[in-house]
Amino acid sequence: MTKKKHLYEVDLMRCFFMFGVVLNHVASTFAAALGNKATPAGRFLVSTHLILHFPRFGFMFITVLILFLGY
């Protein structure tokens, strides 16, 4: 049985997406603490929170990639 090659690029993507999850949680905490979303700061936090949902799709991509390369 041959040993499969380790993909270091996937590890880099995992680190990038983990950092994105942390940023998303920080933005959520600040947006919840702000309360009033009608202010410019509130709008900025809400838009930042929406932009930072990319890790969800990134982890799904990594899962499919690893499953595809495994077979």
Tab-separated table of C-alpha atoms in Angstrom:
chain	number	residue	atom	x	y	z
A	1	MET	CA	0.000	0.000	0.000
A	2	THR	CA	1.405	3.374	-0.952
A	3	LYS	CA	1.469	6.220	1.513
A	4	LYS	CA	-0.496	9.285	0.434
A	5	LYS	CA	1.302	12.585	0.091
A	6	HIS	CA	0.567	15.176	2.774
A	7	LEU	CA	-0.831	18.413	1.384
A	8	TYR	CA	0.685	21.328	3.259
A	9	GLU	CA	-1.450	23.737	1.245
A	10	VAL	CA	-4.546	22.332	2.940
A	11	ASP	CA	-2.972	23.031	6.339
A	12	LEU	CA	-2.408	26.632	5.277
A	13	MET	CA	-6.039	26.936	4.157
A	14	ARG	CA	-7.203	25.486	7.477
A	15	CYS	CA	-5.194	28.097	9.383
A	16	PHE	CA	-6.613	30.856	7.203
A	17	PHE	CA	-10.190	29.676	7.758
A	18	MET	CA	-9.673	29.213	11.509
A	19	PHE	CA	-8.479	32.816	11.692
A	20	GLY	CA	-11.614	33.816	9.784
A	21	VAL	CA	-13.823	32.000	12.309
A	22	VAL	CA	-12.144	33.862	15.168
A	23	LEU	CA	-12.633	37.186	13.366
A	24	ASN	CA	-16.282	36.356	12.739
A	25	HIS	CA	-16.867	35.631	16.420
A	26	VAL	CA	-15.129	38.841	17.461
A	27	ALA	CA	-17.232	40.880	15.034
A	28	SER	CA	-20.399	39.156	16.291
A	29	THR	CA	-19.524	39.957	19.891
A	30	PHE	CA	-18.894	43.617	19.132
A	31	ALA	CA	-22.084	43.891	17.050
A	32	ALA	CA	-24.150	42.334	19.843
A	33	ALA	CA	-22.597	44.625	22.450
A	34	LEU	CA	-23.257	47.698	20.294
A	35	GLY	CA	-26.983	47.004	20.159
A	36	ASN	CA	-28.112	49.880	17.935
A	37	LYS	CA	-27.393	48.877	14.333
A	38	ALA	CA	-28.552	52.206	12.829
A	39	THR	CA	-25.274	53.973	13.581
A	40	PRO	CA	-22.410	54.011	11.082
A	41	ALA	CA	-20.329	51.833	13.426
A	42	GLY	CA	-23.216	49.376	13.696
A	43	ARG	CA	-23.596	49.182	9.922
A	44	PHE	CA	-19.869	48.599	9.571
A	45	LEU	CA	-19.930	45.775	12.129
A	46	VAL	CA	-22.947	44.114	10.510
A	47	SER	CA	-21.351	44.262	7.050
A	48	THR	CA	-18.069	42.959	8.446
A	49	HIS	CA	-19.917	40.132	10.132
A	50	LEU	CA	-21.607	39.202	6.849
A	51	ILE	CA	-18.344	39.289	4.906
A	52	LEU	CA	-16.657	37.042	7.461
A	53	HIS	CA	-18.912	34.053	6.745
A	54	PHE	CA	-16.410	32.707	4.187
A	55	PRO	CA	-14.851	30.092	6.546
A	56	ARG	CA	-18.035	28.020	6.475
A	57	PHE	CA	-17.714	27.480	2.742
A	58	GLY	CA	-13.945	27.110	2.992
A	59	PHE	CA	-14.177	24.218	5.434
A	60	MET	CA	-16.763	22.571	3.196
A	61	PHE	CA	-14.394	22.982	0.248
A	62	ILE	CA	-11.504	21.431	2.197
A	63	THR	CA	-13.693	18.483	3.243
A	64	VAL	CA	-14.754	17.781	-0.336
A	65	LEU	CA	-11.190	18.212	-1.591
A	66	ILE	CA	-9.755	15.715	0.913
A	67	LEU	CA	-12.558	13.220	0.233
A	68	PHE	CA	-12.055	13.584	-3.529
A	69	LEU	CA	-8.286	13.135	-3.321
A	70	GLY	CA	-8.674	10.193	-0.955
A	71	TYR	CA	-10.560	8.155	-3.515
